Short mmCIF file of C-alpha atoms in Angstrom, two decimals:
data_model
loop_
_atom_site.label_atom_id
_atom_site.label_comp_id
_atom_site.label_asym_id
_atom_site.label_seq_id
_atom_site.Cartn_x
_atom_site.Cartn_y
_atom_site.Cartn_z
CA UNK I 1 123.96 161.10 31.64
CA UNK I 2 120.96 158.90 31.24
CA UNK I 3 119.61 157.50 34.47
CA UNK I 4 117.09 155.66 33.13
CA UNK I 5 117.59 153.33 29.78
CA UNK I 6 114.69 152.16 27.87
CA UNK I 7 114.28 149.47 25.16
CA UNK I 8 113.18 149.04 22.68
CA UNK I 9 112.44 152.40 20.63
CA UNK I 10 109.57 151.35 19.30
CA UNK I 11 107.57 147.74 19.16
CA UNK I 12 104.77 146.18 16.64
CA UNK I 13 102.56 143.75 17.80
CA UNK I 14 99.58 141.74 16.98
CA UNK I 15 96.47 142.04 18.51
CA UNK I 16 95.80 139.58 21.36
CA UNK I 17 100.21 139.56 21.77
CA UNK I 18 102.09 140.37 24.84
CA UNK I 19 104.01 143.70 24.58
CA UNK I 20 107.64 143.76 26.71
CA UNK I 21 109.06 147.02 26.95
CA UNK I 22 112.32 146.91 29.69
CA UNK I 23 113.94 149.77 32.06
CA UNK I 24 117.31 149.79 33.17
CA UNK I 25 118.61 152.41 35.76
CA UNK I 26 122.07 153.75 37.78
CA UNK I 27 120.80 155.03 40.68
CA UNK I 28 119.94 153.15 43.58
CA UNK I 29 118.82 155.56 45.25
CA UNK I 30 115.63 155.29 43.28
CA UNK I 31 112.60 154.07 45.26
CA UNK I 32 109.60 154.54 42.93
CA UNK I 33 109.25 153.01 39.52
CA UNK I 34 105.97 154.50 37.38
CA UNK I 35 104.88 153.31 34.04
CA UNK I 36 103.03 156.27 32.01
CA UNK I 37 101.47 155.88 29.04
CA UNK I 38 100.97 159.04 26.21
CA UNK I 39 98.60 159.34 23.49
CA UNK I 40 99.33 161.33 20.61
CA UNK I 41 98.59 165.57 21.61
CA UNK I 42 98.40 164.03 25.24
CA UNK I 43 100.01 164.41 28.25
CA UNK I 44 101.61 160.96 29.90
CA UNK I 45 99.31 159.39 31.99
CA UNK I 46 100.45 157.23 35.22
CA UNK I 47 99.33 153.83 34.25
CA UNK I 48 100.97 151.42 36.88
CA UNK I 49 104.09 152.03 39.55
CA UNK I 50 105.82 149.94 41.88
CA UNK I 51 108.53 150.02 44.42
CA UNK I 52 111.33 147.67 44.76
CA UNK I 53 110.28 146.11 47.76
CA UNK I 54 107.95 143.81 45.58
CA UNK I 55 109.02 141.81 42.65
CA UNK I 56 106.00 142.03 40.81
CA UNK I 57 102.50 144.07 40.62
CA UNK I 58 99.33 143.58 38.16
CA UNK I 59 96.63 145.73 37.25
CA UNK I 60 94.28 144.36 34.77
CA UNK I 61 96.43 143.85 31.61
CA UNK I 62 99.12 145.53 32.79
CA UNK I 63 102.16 143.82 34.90
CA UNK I 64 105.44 145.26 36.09
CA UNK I 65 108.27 143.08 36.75
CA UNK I 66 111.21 144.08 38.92
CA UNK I 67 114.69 143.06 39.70
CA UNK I 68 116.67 145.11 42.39
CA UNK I 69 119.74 143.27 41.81
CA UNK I 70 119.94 143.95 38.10
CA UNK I 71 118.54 147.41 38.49
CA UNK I 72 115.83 146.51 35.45
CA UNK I 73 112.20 146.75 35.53
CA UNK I 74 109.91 145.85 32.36
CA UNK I 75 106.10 146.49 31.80
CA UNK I 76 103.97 143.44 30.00
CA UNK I 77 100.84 144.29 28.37
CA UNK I 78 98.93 140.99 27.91
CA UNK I 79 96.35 140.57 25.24
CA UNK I 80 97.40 143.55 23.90
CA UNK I 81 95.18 145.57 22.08
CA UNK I 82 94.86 148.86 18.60
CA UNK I 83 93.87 151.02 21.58
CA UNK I 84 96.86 150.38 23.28
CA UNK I 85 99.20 151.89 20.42
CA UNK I 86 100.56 154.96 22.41
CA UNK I 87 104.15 155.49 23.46
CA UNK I 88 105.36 154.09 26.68
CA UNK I 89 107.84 155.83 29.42
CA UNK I 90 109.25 154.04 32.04
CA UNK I 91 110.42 156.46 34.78
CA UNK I 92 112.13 156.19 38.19
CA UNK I 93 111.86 159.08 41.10
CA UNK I 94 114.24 159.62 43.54
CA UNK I 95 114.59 160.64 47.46
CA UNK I 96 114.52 163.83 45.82
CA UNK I 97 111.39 163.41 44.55
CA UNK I 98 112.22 164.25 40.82
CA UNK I 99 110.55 162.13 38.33
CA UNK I 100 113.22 161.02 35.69
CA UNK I 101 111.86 159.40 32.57
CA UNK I 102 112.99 156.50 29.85
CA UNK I 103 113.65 157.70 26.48
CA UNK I 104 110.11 156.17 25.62
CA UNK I 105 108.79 153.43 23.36
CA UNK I 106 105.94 153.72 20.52
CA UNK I 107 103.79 150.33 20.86
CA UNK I 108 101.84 150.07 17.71
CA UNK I 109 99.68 147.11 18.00
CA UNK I 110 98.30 145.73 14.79
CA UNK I 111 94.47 144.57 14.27
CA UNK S 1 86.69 170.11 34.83
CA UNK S 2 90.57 169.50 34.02
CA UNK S 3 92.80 168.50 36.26
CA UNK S 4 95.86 170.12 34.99
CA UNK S 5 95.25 172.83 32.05
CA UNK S 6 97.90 174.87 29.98
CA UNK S 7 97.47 177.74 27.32
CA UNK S 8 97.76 178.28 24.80
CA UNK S 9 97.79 174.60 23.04
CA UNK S 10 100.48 175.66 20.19
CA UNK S 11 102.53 178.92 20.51
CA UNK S 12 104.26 179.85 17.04
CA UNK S 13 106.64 182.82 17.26
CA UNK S 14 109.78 184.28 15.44
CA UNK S 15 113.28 184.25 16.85
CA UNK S 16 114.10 186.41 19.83
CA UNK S 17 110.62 187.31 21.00
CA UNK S 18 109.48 186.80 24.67
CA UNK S 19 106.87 184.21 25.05
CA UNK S 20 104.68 182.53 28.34
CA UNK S 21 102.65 179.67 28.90
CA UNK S 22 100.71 179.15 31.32
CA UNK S 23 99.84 176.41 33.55
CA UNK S 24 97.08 175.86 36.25
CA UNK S 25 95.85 173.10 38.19
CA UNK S 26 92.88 172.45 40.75
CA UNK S 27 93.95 169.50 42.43
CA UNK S 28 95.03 170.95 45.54
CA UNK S 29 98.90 170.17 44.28
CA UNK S 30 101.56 171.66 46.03
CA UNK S 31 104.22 171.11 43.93
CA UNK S 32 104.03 172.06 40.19
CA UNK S 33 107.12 171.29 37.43
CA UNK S 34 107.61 171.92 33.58
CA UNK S 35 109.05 169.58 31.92
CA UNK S 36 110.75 169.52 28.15
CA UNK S 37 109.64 166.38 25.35
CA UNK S 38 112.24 166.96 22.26
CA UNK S 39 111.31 165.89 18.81
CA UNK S 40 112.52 162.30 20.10
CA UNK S 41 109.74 162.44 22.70
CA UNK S 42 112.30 162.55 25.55
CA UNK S 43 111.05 163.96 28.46
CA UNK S 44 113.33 166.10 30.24
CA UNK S 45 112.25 168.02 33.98
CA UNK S 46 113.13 172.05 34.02
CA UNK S 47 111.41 173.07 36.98
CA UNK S 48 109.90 172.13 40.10
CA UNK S 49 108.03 174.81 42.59
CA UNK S 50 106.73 173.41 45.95
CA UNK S 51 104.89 176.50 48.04
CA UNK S 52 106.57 178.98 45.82
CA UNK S 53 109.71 177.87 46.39
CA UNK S 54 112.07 176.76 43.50
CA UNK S 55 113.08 173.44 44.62
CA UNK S 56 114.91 171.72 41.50
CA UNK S 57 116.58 173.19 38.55
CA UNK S 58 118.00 171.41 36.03
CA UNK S 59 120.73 172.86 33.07
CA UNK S 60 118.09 174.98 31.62
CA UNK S 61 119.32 178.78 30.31
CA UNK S 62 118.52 181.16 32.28
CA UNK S 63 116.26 182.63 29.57
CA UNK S 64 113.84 180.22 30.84
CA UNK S 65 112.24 181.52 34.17
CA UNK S 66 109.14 180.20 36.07
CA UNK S 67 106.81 182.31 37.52
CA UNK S 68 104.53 181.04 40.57
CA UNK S 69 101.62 183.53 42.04
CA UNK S 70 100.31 180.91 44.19
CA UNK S 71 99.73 177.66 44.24
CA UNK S 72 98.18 176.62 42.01
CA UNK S 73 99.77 178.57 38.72
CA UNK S 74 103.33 177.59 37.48
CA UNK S 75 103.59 180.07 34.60
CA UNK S 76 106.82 178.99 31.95
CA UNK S 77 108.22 182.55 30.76
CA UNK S 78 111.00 182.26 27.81
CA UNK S 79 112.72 185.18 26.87
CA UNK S 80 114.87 185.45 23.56
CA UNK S 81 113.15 182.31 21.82
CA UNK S 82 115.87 180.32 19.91
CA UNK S 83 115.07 177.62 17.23
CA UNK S 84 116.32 174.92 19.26
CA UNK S 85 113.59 175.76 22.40
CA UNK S 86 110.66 174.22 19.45
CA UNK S 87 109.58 171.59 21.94
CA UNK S 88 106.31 170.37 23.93
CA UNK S 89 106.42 171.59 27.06
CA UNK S 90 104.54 170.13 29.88
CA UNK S 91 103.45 171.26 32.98
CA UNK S 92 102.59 168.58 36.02
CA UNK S 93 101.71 168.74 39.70
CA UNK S 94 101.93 166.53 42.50
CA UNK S 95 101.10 166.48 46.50
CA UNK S 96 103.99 166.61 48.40
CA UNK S 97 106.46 166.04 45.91
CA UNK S 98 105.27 162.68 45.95
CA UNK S 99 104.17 160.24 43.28
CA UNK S 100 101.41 160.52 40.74
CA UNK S 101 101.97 163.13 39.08
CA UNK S 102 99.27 164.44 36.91
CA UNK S 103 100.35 166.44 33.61
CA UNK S 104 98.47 168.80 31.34
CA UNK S 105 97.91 168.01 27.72
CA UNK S 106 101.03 170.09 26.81
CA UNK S 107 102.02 173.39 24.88
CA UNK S 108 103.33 173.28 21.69
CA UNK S 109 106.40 175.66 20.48
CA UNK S 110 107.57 176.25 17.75
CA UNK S 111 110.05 178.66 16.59
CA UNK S 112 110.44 179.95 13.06
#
């Protein structure tokens, strides 16, 4: 079972567009939502979190937006940029502490 | 210096041989994990260790056994390598079991 639902697979945009790339989840008991980001040959990289007590956080280019009632989250990557091509995972960690990830999305943002 | 290293990089072996990769960090972690990414790039957790003690194991065969000398090695030892174990495999720590977790650059399998 899939606790975490990512769309879409993959996304092409232009340079200087706004990439949207959305998280559903099941479990409520989730507290802690991470974005990371993965390079080709990389490991992911934590890029931006946030915990459903706020409805919105922004770091730089980066926003997450977050609605506890509909159990969705989404990152938007503003002004988006040919060094942000990577692929994207959403992920959600429980009381538990296990970090369970999206199925991921490949961004591929054209010059 | 890097945070959270594995060897070797790629790993090529033949069916049924007994492989390891190894994973250390120097973060001051307490809690280490390996975790699987398919040819689909899903990610899927295997282990997690927290002060030598296995603390989460998912539906992973038994073949598959981590190896912990102290805290700051998770070592990933596979015996009886099938084709279907050609993955990435990542190792990842974390303080506390908390968030942030950092992960290494990744290890390579492939099975032939």
């Amino acid at each position: 079972q899939q606790q975490v639902k990512q769309s879409p697979q993959s996304l092409i945009v232009q340079k200087g567009g706004i990439s949207i790339i959305n998280c559903a989840y099941e479990n409520t008991a989730f507290d802690y939502f991470p974005w990371y980001q993965q390079f080709p040959g990389k490991g992911p990289a934590l890029l931006i979190a946030i915990r459903p007590d706020v409805s919105e956080k922004k770091e730089g280019r980066f926003t997450i937006s977050f609605n506890k009632s509909a159990k969705q989250f989404s990152l938007h990557i503003m002004d988006s940029q040919p060094g942000d091509s990577a692929t994207y995972f959403c992920a959600a960690m429980n009381a538990g502490n296990m970090l369970t990830f999206g199925g991921g999305t490949r961004l591929m943002v054209k010059p | 210096d890097t945070a959270v290293s594995q060897t070797p990089k790629y790993l090529v072996t033949q069916m049924g041989n007994d492989k390891s990769i190894k994973c250390e960090q120097n973060l001051g972690h307490d809690t280490m994990y390996w975790y699987k990414q398919d040819s689909k790039k899903f990610l899927k957790i295997m282990f997690s260790y927290n002060n030598k003690e296995l603390i989460i194991n998912e539906t992973v065969p038994n073949r598959f056994s981590p190896k912990s000398p102290d805290k700051a090695h998770l070592n990933l030892h596979i015996n009886s390598l099938e084709l279907g174990d050609s993955a990435v495999y990542f190792c990842a720590s974390s303080l506390e079991g908390r968030e942030g977790y950092t992960f290494g650059s990744g290890t390579r399998l492939t099975v032939v």
